[in-house]
Short mmCIF file of C-alpha atoms and ligand atoms in Angstrom, two decimals:
data_model
loop_
_atom_site.label_atom_id
_atom_site.label_comp_id
_atom_site.label_asym_id
_atom_site.label_seq_id
_atom_site.Cartn_x
_atom_site.Cartn_y
_atom_site.Cartn_z
CA UNK M 1 0.00 0.00 0.00
CA UNK M 2 2.58 2.50 -1.11
CA UNK M 3 -0.05 5.03 -1.98
CA UNK M 4 -1.19 4.91 1.66
CA UNK M 5 2.32 5.95 2.68
CA UNK M 6 2.10 8.70 0.08
CA UNK M 7 -1.23 9.86 1.54
CA UNK M 8 0.35 10.08 4.98
CA UNK M 9 3.34 11.93 3.52
CA UNK M 10 0.98 14.56 2.19
CA UNK M 11 -0.17 15.10 5.78
CA UNK M 12 3.44 15.58 6.91
CA UNK M 13 4.21 12.04 8.14
CA UNK M 14 7.81 11.13 7.26
CA UNK M 15 8.93 7.66 6.18
CA UNK M 16 10.58 6.94 9.52
CA UNK M 17 7.47 7.80 11.54
CA UNK M 18 5.28 5.87 9.11
CA UNK M 19 7.45 2.74 9.20
CA UNK M 20 7.81 2.73 12.99
CA UNK M 21 4.13 3.35 13.77
CA UNK M 22 2.97 0.96 11.07
CA UNK M 23 5.01 -1.90 12.51
CA UNK M 24 3.66 -1.22 16.01
CA UNK M 25 0.11 -1.08 14.63
CA UNK M 26 0.52 -4.42 12.87
CA UNK M 27 1.83 -6.05 16.05
CA UNK M 28 -1.46 -5.18 17.77
CA UNK M 29 -3.77 -6.97 15.37
CA UNK M 30 -4.62 -9.85 17.73
CA UNK M 31 -5.49 -7.48 20.50
CA UNK M 32 -7.63 -5.40 18.19
CA UNK M 33 -9.52 -8.54 17.21
CA UNK M 34 -10.53 -9.07 20.84
CA UNK M 35 -11.75 -5.50 21.03
CA UNK M 36 -13.78 -6.08 17.87
CA UNK M 37 -15.45 -9.05 19.56
CA UNK M 38 -16.45 -6.91 22.53
CA UNK M 39 -17.85 -4.32 20.11
CA UNK M 40 -19.75 -7.04 18.28
CA UNK M 41 -21.27 -8.33 21.53
CA UNK M 42 -22.25 -4.84 22.64
CA UNK M 43 -23.62 -3.96 19.21
CA UNK M 44 -25.99 -6.93 19.49
CA UNK M 45 -27.00 -5.83 22.98
CA UNK M 46 -27.96 -2.36 21.70
CA UNK M 47 -29.82 -3.65 18.63
CA UNK M 48 -31.68 -6.21 20.73
CA UNK M 49 -32.80 -3.45 23.13
CA UNK M 50 -33.98 -1.38 20.17
CA UNK M 51 -35.96 -4.31 18.76
CA UNK M 52 -37.54 -5.19 22.10
CA UNK M 53 -38.77 -1.66 22.56
CA UNK M 54 -40.00 -1.32 18.97
CA UNK M 55 -37.90 1.71 18.04
CA UNK M 56 -39.51 3.29 14.98
CA UNK M 57 -39.26 6.46 12.97
CA UNK M 58 -42.04 7.92 15.12
CA UNK M 59 -39.58 7.84 18.04
CA UNK M 60 -37.53 10.61 16.40
CA UNK M 61 -40.41 13.10 16.28
CA UNK M 62 -39.69 14.84 19.54
CA UNK M 63 -41.99 17.06 21.54
CA UNK M 64 -42.25 20.69 22.58
CA UNK M 65 -43.66 22.60 25.54
CA UNK M 66 -44.23 20.37 28.54
CA UNK M 67 -43.28 17.29 26.55
CA UNK M 68 -46.12 15.08 27.79
CA UNK M 69 -46.46 11.67 26.13
CA UNK M 70 -43.14 11.90 24.36
CA UNK M 71 -42.96 8.46 22.73
CA UNK M 72 -39.35 8.85 21.62
CA UNK M 73 -38.10 9.95 25.04
CA UNK M 74 -39.98 7.20 26.86
CA UNK M 75 -38.84 4.52 24.43
CA UNK M 76 -35.23 5.69 24.58
CA UNK M 77 -35.28 5.45 28.37
CA UNK M 78 -36.53 1.87 28.11
CA UNK M 79 -33.80 1.10 25.58
CA UNK M 80 -31.17 2.44 28.00
CA UNK M 81 -32.70 0.43 30.83
CA UNK M 82 -32.43 -2.73 28.72
CA UNK M 83 -28.87 -2.03 27.58
CA UNK M 84 -27.76 -1.48 31.18
CA UNK M 85 -30.10 -4.23 32.45
CA UNK M 86 -31.79 -1.95 34.94
CA UNK M 87 -35.41 -1.37 35.98
CA UNK M 88 -35.51 2.16 34.63
CA UNK M 89 -33.45 5.02 33.21
CA UNK M 90 -33.45 8.78 32.88
CA UNK M 91 -31.82 9.96 29.63
CA UNK M 92 -32.28 13.65 29.02
CA UNK M 93 -30.86 16.63 27.18
CA UNK M 94 -31.82 18.61 30.30
CA UNK M 95 -29.05 16.76 32.15
CA UNK M 96 -26.30 19.11 31.02
CA UNK M 97 -23.16 17.00 31.53
CA UNK M 98 -21.67 14.13 33.49
CA UNK M 99 -21.16 16.18 36.64
CA UNK M 100 -24.81 17.23 36.54
CA UNK M 101 -25.95 13.63 36.15
CA UNK M 102 -23.84 12.58 39.13
CA UNK M 103 -24.97 15.55 41.23
CA UNK M 104 -28.58 14.72 40.37
CA UNK M 105 -28.19 11.06 41.34
CA UNK M 106 -26.60 12.04 44.65
CA UNK M 107 -28.82 14.97 45.62
CA UNK M 108 -32.04 13.16 44.80
CA UNK M 109 -31.24 9.98 46.68
CA UNK M 110 -29.67 11.42 49.82
CA UNK M 111 -31.53 13.20 52.62
CA UNK M 112 -30.31 15.46 55.45
CA UNK M 113 -28.47 13.41 58.07
CA UNK M 114 -27.33 10.79 55.55
CA UNK M 115 -23.70 10.03 54.83
CA UNK M 116 -22.06 9.38 51.46
CA UNK M 117 -19.00 7.14 51.33
CA UNK M 118 -16.40 6.89 48.57
CA UNK M 119 -14.57 3.57 49.11
CA UNK M 120 -12.21 4.20 46.17
CA UNK M 121 -10.45 7.40 47.20
CA UNK M 122 -10.98 10.95 46.09
CA UNK M 123 -13.72 11.34 43.48
CA UNK M 124 -13.44 13.25 40.19
CA UNK M 125 -12.46 16.91 40.61
CA UNK M 126 -15.83 18.40 39.79
CA UNK M 127 -17.53 16.25 42.42
CA UNK M 128 -15.53 17.88 45.19
CA UNK M 129 -17.79 20.90 44.99
CA UNK M 130 -20.94 18.80 44.56
CA UNK M 131 -20.14 16.93 47.77
CA UNK M 132 -18.67 19.93 49.58
CA UNK M 133 -15.15 18.52 50.02
CA UNK M 134 -14.28 21.98 48.72
CA UNK M 135 -16.88 24.29 50.31
CA UNK M 136 -19.34 25.33 47.63
CA UNK M 137 -22.77 26.90 47.27
CA UNK M 138 -25.50 24.28 47.07
CA UNK M 139 -23.25 21.35 47.99
CA UNK M 140 -24.46 18.21 49.77
CA UNK M 141 -22.62 19.49 52.86
CA UNK M 142 -24.87 22.59 52.91
CA UNK M 143 -27.88 20.26 53.17
CA UNK M 144 -26.44 18.39 56.12
CA UNK M 145 -25.21 15.39 54.17
CA UNK M 146 -21.82 14.24 55.39
CA UNK M 147 -19.03 12.56 53.45
CA UNK M 148 -16.52 9.84 54.29
CA UNK M 149 -13.75 8.36 52.21
CA UNK M 150 -11.54 5.29 52.24
CA UNK M 151 -8.50 5.44 49.99
CA UNK M 152 -7.32 2.55 47.87
CA UNK M 153 -4.33 0.59 49.10
CA UNK M 154 -0.88 1.37 47.73
CA UNK M 155 -1.24 -1.36 45.09
CA UNK M 156 -4.64 -0.09 43.94
CA UNK M 157 -6.70 -2.75 45.73
CA UNK M 158 -9.64 -2.06 48.06
CA UNK M 159 -8.96 -1.38 51.74
CA UNK M 160 -11.69 -3.71 53.00
CA UNK M 161 -10.95 -3.13 56.70
CA UNK M 162 -10.90 0.61 56.17
CA UNK M 163 -14.22 0.49 54.33
CA UNK M 164 -15.84 -1.61 57.05
CA UNK M 165 -14.79 0.94 59.67
CA UNK M 166 -16.30 3.83 57.70
CA UNK M 167 -19.72 2.23 57.29
CA UNK M 168 -22.10 3.34 60.05
CA UNK M 169 -25.84 3.78 60.65
CA UNK M 170 -25.80 7.06 58.69
CA UNK M 171 -24.16 5.57 55.59
CA UNK M 172 -26.90 5.72 52.96
CA UNK M 173 -25.02 5.75 49.69
CA UNK M 174 -21.69 4.76 48.21
CA UNK M 175 -20.10 6.36 45.13
CA UNK M 176 -17.71 4.25 43.09
CA UNK M 177 -15.79 5.85 40.26
CA UNK M 178 -15.03 3.26 37.58
CA UNK M 179 -12.48 5.27 35.59
CA UNK M 180 -9.31 6.57 37.14
CA UNK M 181 -10.16 9.96 35.62
CA UNK M 182 -7.06 12.09 35.92
CA UNK M 183 -5.51 10.21 38.80
CA UNK M 184 -2.80 7.59 38.65
CA UNK M 185 -4.74 4.81 40.36
CA UNK M 186 -5.89 1.89 38.20
CA UNK M 187 -9.30 1.90 36.58
CA UNK M 188 -11.69 -0.61 38.14
CA UNK M 189 -12.92 -3.60 36.18
CA UNK M 190 -16.63 -4.44 36.27
CA UNK M 191 -15.79 -7.61 38.14
CA UNK M 192 -13.83 -5.69 40.82
CA UNK M 193 -16.75 -3.30 41.19
CA UNK M 194 -19.02 -6.31 41.70
CA UNK M 195 -16.83 -7.66 44.49
CA UNK M 196 -16.74 -4.27 46.20
CA UNK M 197 -20.52 -3.90 46.03
CA UNK M 198 -21.11 -7.40 47.46
CA UNK M 199 -18.76 -6.61 50.32
CA UNK M 200 -20.54 -3.32 51.08
CA UNK M 201 -24.05 -4.80 50.85
CA UNK M 202 -22.87 -7.66 53.06
CA UNK M 203 -22.22 -5.12 55.80
CA UNK M 204 -25.33 -2.99 55.29
CA UNK M 205 -27.75 -4.24 52.67
CA UNK M 206 -29.76 -1.04 52.15
CA UNK M 207 -26.80 1.09 51.03
CA UNK M 208 -27.41 2.54 47.56
CA UNK M 209 -24.40 1.82 45.37
CA UNK M 210 -23.87 4.36 42.60
CA UNK M 211 -21.19 3.94 39.94
CA UNK M 212 -19.71 6.91 38.07
CA UNK M 213 -19.59 5.10 34.73
CA UNK M 214 -17.94 7.92 32.73
CA UNK M 215 -15.55 6.64 30.03
CA UNK M 216 -16.34 3.03 30.92
CA UNK M 217 -19.50 2.26 28.92
CA UNK M 218 -19.11 -0.55 26.35
CA UNK M 219 -15.44 -1.15 27.17
CA UNK M 220 -16.42 -4.54 28.58
CA UNK M 221 -19.37 -6.78 27.73
CA UNK M 222 -21.01 -6.19 31.13
CA UNK M 223 -21.81 -2.94 32.90
CA UNK M 224 -21.60 -2.30 36.66
CA UNK M 225 -25.41 -2.42 36.87
CA UNK M 226 -25.12 -6.15 36.12
CA UNK M 227 -22.97 -6.77 39.18
CA UNK M 228 -25.09 -5.07 41.80
CA UNK M 229 -24.85 -1.31 41.22
CA UNK M 230 -28.15 0.42 42.02
CA UNK M 231 -27.35 3.25 39.63
CA UNK M 232 -24.87 3.83 36.80
CA UNK M 233 -24.35 7.42 35.73
CA UNK M 234 -22.62 9.07 32.80
CA UNK M 235 -22.37 11.71 30.11
CA UNK M 236 -23.72 11.49 26.57
CA UNK M 237 -20.79 13.42 25.16
CA UNK M 238 -18.61 10.50 26.17
CA UNK M 239 -19.01 6.82 25.20
CA UNK M 240 -22.80 6.21 25.11
CA UNK M 241 -23.55 9.22 22.90
CA UNK M 242 -21.40 7.67 20.18
CA UNK M 243 -20.12 11.10 19.14
CA UNK M 244 -23.54 12.11 17.82
CA UNK M 245 -25.37 13.20 20.97
CA UNK M 246 -24.70 16.95 21.19
CA UNK M 247 -25.53 17.20 24.92
CA UNK M 248 -27.00 15.14 27.76
CA UNK M 249 -26.52 12.70 30.56
CA UNK M 250 -28.07 9.47 31.80
CA UNK M 251 -28.83 7.61 35.00
CA UNK M 252 -29.86 3.96 34.74
CA UNK M 253 -30.85 1.94 37.79
CA UNK M 254 -33.45 0.81 40.30
CA UNK M 255 -36.89 2.27 39.74
CA UNK M 256 -36.96 4.02 43.10
CA UNK M 257 -33.58 5.69 42.50
CA UNK M 258 -34.65 6.86 39.03
CA UNK M 259 -37.98 8.17 40.41
CA UNK M 260 -36.06 10.17 42.99
CA UNK M 261 -33.78 11.59 40.30
CA UNK M 262 -36.70 12.46 38.01
CA UNK M 263 -38.52 14.30 40.82
CA UNK M 264 -35.40 16.31 41.44
CA UNK M 265 -34.62 17.01 37.76
CA UNK M 266 -38.13 18.26 36.98
CA UNK M 267 -40.41 18.55 39.98
CA UNK M 268 -42.10 16.40 42.60
CA UNK M 269 -45.33 15.18 41.02
CA UNK M 270 -44.13 15.76 37.47
CA UNK M 271 -41.10 13.46 37.56
CA UNK M 272 -40.51 11.72 34.24
CA UNK M 273 -43.73 12.94 32.64
CA UNK M 274 -42.31 16.25 31.41
CA UNK M 275 -39.19 17.39 29.57
CA UNK M 276 -39.59 18.23 25.89
CA UNK M 277 -37.06 16.48 23.70
CA UNK M 278 -37.35 19.04 20.86
CA UNK M 279 -35.44 17.65 17.88
CA UNK M 280 -32.66 15.83 19.63
CA UNK M 281 -33.82 12.23 19.88
CA UNK M 282 -32.52 10.83 16.60
CA UNK M 283 -28.97 11.76 17.60
CA UNK M 284 -29.43 9.99 20.95
CA UNK M 285 -30.67 6.80 19.28
CA UNK M 286 -28.15 6.83 16.47
CA UNK M 287 -25.32 7.73 18.85
CA UNK M 288 -26.21 4.83 21.15
CA UNK M 289 -26.37 2.56 18.10
CA UNK M 290 -22.82 3.60 17.11
CA UNK M 291 -21.43 3.71 20.66
CA UNK M 292 -20.07 0.14 20.87
CA UNK M 293 -17.94 0.60 17.74
CA UNK M 294 -16.96 4.19 18.56
CA UNK M 295 -15.81 3.04 22.00
CA UNK M 296 -13.80 0.24 20.38
CA UNK M 297 -12.09 2.77 18.09
CA UNK M 298 -11.17 4.90 21.08
CA UNK M 299 -9.81 1.83 22.86
CA UNK M 300 -7.65 0.88 19.89
CA UNK M 301 -6.23 4.39 19.72
CA UNK M 302 -5.40 4.31 23.43
CA UNK M 303 -3.63 0.95 23.11
CA UNK M 304 -1.76 2.12 19.99
CA UNK M 305 -0.56 5.22 21.87
CA UNK M 306 0.54 3.15 24.88
CA UNK M 307 2.58 0.84 22.66
CA UNK M 308 4.17 3.60 20.60
CA UNK M 309 5.26 5.68 23.57
CA UNK M 310 6.29 2.79 25.79
CA UNK M 311 8.55 1.55 22.99
CA UNK M 312 10.11 5.00 22.86
CA UNK M 313 10.97 4.84 26.56
CA UNK M 314 8.15 6.88 28.12
CA UNK M 315 6.10 5.71 31.10
CA UNK M 316 2.54 5.10 30.05
CA UNK M 317 -0.56 4.44 32.19
CA UNK M 318 -2.06 1.91 31.54
CA UNK M 319 1.00 0.18 30.14
CA UNK M 320 1.25 -1.33 26.66
CA UNK M 321 -0.09 -4.78 27.59
CA UNK M 322 -2.56 -4.06 30.39
CA UNK M 323 -6.21 -5.01 30.09
CA UNK M 324 -8.42 -1.95 29.56
CA UNK M 325 -11.40 -0.82 31.60
CA UNK M 326 -11.76 2.72 30.23
CA UNK M 327 -10.63 4.73 27.20
CA UNK M 328 -8.17 7.13 28.87
CA UNK M 329 -4.45 6.84 28.15
CA UNK M 330 -1.78 8.87 29.85
CA UNK M 331 1.79 9.31 28.71
CA UNK M 332 4.38 10.83 31.03
CA UNK M 333 6.18 13.21 28.66
CA UNK M 334 8.64 14.66 31.22
CA UNK M 335 8.96 18.19 29.75
CA UNK M 336 6.68 21.10 28.90
CA UNK M 337 8.06 21.13 25.33
CA UNK M 338 7.12 17.49 24.82
CA UNK M 339 3.64 18.00 26.29
CA UNK M 340 2.97 20.96 23.99
CA UNK M 341 4.40 19.15 20.95
CA UNK M 342 2.18 16.12 21.60
CA UNK M 343 -0.95 18.27 21.85
CA UNK M 344 0.00 20.22 18.71
CA UNK M 345 0.19 16.93 16.80
CA UNK M 346 -3.23 15.78 18.02
CA UNK M 347 -4.73 19.15 17.11
CA UNK M 348 -3.24 18.95 13.60
CA UNK M 349 -5.10 15.69 13.02
CA UNK M 350 -8.46 17.18 14.04
CA UNK M 351 -11.24 17.43 11.45
CA UNK M 352 -12.34 20.75 12.97
CA UNK M 353 -9.86 23.52 13.86
CA UNK M 354 -6.99 21.44 12.51
CA UNK M 355 -5.20 24.67 11.59
CA UNK M 356 -5.15 25.95 15.19
CA UNK M 357 -2.08 25.75 17.46
CA UNK M 358 -3.09 24.96 21.04
CA UNK M 359 -1.55 27.18 23.74
CA UNK M 360 -1.40 26.59 27.51
CA UNK M 361 -3.81 28.75 29.51
CA UNK M 362 -4.77 29.38 33.14
CA UNK M 363 -7.97 27.40 33.35
CA UNK M 364 -10.27 28.20 36.30
CA UNK M 365 -9.94 25.60 39.03
CA UNK M 366 -6.42 24.47 38.13
CA UNK M 367 -3.22 25.42 39.92
CA UNK M 368 -1.04 25.43 36.78
CA UNK M 369 -1.56 26.28 33.09
CA UNK M 370 -3.30 23.57 31.08
CA UNK M 371 -2.85 22.75 27.40
CA UNK M 372 -5.69 21.13 25.46
CA UNK M 373 -5.97 19.75 21.98
CA UNK M 374 -9.52 19.35 20.74
CA UNK M 375 -11.02 19.82 17.34
CA UNK M 376 -14.44 18.39 17.91
CA UNK M 377 -17.81 18.54 16.18
CA UNK M 378 -19.40 18.72 19.65
CA UNK M 379 -17.78 21.29 21.90
CA UNK M 380 -15.86 19.66 24.74
CA UNK M 381 -16.71 16.15 23.57
CA UNK M 382 -14.09 13.75 24.85
CA UNK M 383 -15.27 10.72 22.89
CA UNK M 384 -13.84 12.66 19.96
CA UNK M 385 -10.05 12.63 19.72
CA UNK M 386 -8.64 14.93 22.39
CA UNK M 387 -5.61 15.37 24.61
CA UNK M 388 -4.81 17.60 27.52
CA UNK M 389 -2.47 17.99 30.44
CA UNK M 390 -1.40 20.42 33.15
CA UNK M 391 2.00 22.09 32.64
CA UNK M 392 3.58 20.72 35.77
CA UNK M 393 5.66 17.71 36.78
CA UNK M 394 5.62 15.01 35.46
CA UNK M 395 4.13 16.62 32.32
CA UNK M 396 1.60 13.87 31.76
CA UNK M 397 -0.72 14.08 28.80
CA UNK M 398 -4.18 12.49 28.99
CA UNK M 399 -5.34 11.26 25.66
CA UNK M 400 -8.78 9.88 24.83
CA UNK M 401 -11.37 9.32 22.15
CA UNK M 402 -11.33 9.02 18.41
CA UNK M 403 -14.62 8.38 16.63
CA UNK M 404 -12.95 6.21 13.99
CA UNK M 405 -9.82 4.14 14.42
CA UNK M 406 -8.06 5.59 11.33
CA UNK M 407 -8.51 9.03 12.86
CA UNK M 408 -7.18 7.92 16.25
CA UNK M 409 -4.23 6.31 14.51
CA UNK M 410 -3.50 9.46 12.52
CA UNK M 411 -3.66 11.55 15.72
CA UNK M 412 -1.02 9.41 17.41
CA UNK M 413 1.16 9.44 14.28
CA UNK M 414 0.89 13.24 14.14
CA UNK M 415 1.74 13.55 17.85
CA UNK M 416 4.89 11.51 17.28
CA UNK M 417 5.76 13.44 14.10
CA UNK M 418 5.50 16.65 16.10
CA UNK M 419 7.88 15.29 18.78
CA UNK M 420 10.31 14.13 16.07
CA UNK M 421 10.16 17.45 14.19
CA UNK M 422 11.05 19.30 17.40
CA UNK M 423 14.01 17.00 18.04
CA UNK M 424 12.47 15.65 21.29
CA UNK M 425 12.25 12.07 20.00
CA UNK M 426 14.74 10.46 17.63
CA UNK M 427 13.75 7.36 15.67
C1 LIG D 501 -15.87 13.33 32.62
C2 LIG D 501 -16.05 12.74 33.95
C3 LIG D 501 -16.94 13.29 34.88
C4 LIG D 501 -17.67 14.57 34.67
O1 LIG D 501 -18.23 14.74 33.46
P1 LIG D 501 -18.47 16.17 32.78
O2 LIG D 501 -19.35 15.79 31.66
O3 LIG D 501 -17.14 16.70 32.34
O4 LIG D 501 -19.13 17.05 33.76
C5 LIG D 501 -17.09 12.64 36.08
N1 LIG D 501 -16.39 11.53 36.37
C6 LIG D 501 -15.50 11.00 35.52
C7 LIG D 501 -14.73 9.78 35.92
C8 LIG D 501 -15.31 11.58 34.28
O5 LIG D 501 -14.44 11.04 33.43
#
């Protein structure tokens, strides 16, 4: 395929970068086949749920005003419930993002005097203000809901004794973050989450177990809701939106938990009955339909990146051979120049704003400048190819997404080309 090499050359990829990355890519074929099997399984799961719930063109019509009797919205929520094997689901454009979905699940299911426990260490940054770990207007803490935390052990395993000690008569809910997010701990497998939930319910059976499912959907063939989670929560501009959903979040789980969330999202008494879907539903359905394969593309890109950069002597988390439980890849680049060069390469591969050079900036809420590469059809979407990192030691870049695997591959090749062009990496 010499004309393929020529095509890459026209995008600035030199022979050396092409030959090196191509040989790494070829060495991953067996692993990619396994990922394809997971995608195939999950694709069947989604189609089966669509069949069972008789998805039809009428489901794309949408509603306006109050949004009573919105067939498409109600059917979509049943499809989500079937995909996640839960009693019910809330899937709405009015849930603005993942943080909102998580805040909603927490605030609607906890009452004053209750305690929330995180048995897996510090939760995602944005949840600190939701919970009130960092004092914040409207936090759970302001409503008299307390918070306890047990950190993971040094090796990333659960501190079972520590968790047991933290569970008391006030403990009403547990929050388990599946993805490592931007921490260095390992991501949890669905099976590990299942063991943790059984342990917790064995101590106090009425604890509500919520899983922050962000970045984890469709990476495995089972979801945490199949191993005991009472609620799984996530963002539609990550995996389950398949790159097509332009906004939204979901909560899937026990009927009572979803009823609580619906009453909080809209109003007591109105619950799930209102919420106009306008013209958004087709993108939610089609995005969910594509999500298993889109997630598999993102996974392949992450594994490709890990292998390329580990071979070049960089520390990568997860490492080149590790089993994957989410789509985030980090590479420790060790210098600000390398971090910026990597992000410039990813940006150059973007279908949107590919001509833009990303610059570090002082983002609110961060203690050092942050550089971000994103050229997405949906603003801020991180199922689309994106990379970012804070300009501080150890200069780690977090890389995720890629709606198609050729695009993810190109992004990684461009990132390496950029490092080579700047003399940071020699092949
Ligand atoms: C992205 C993410 C969130 C928050 O989602 P937003 O849509 O950015 O608000 C929460 N938890 C984890 C693990 C995430 O990856």
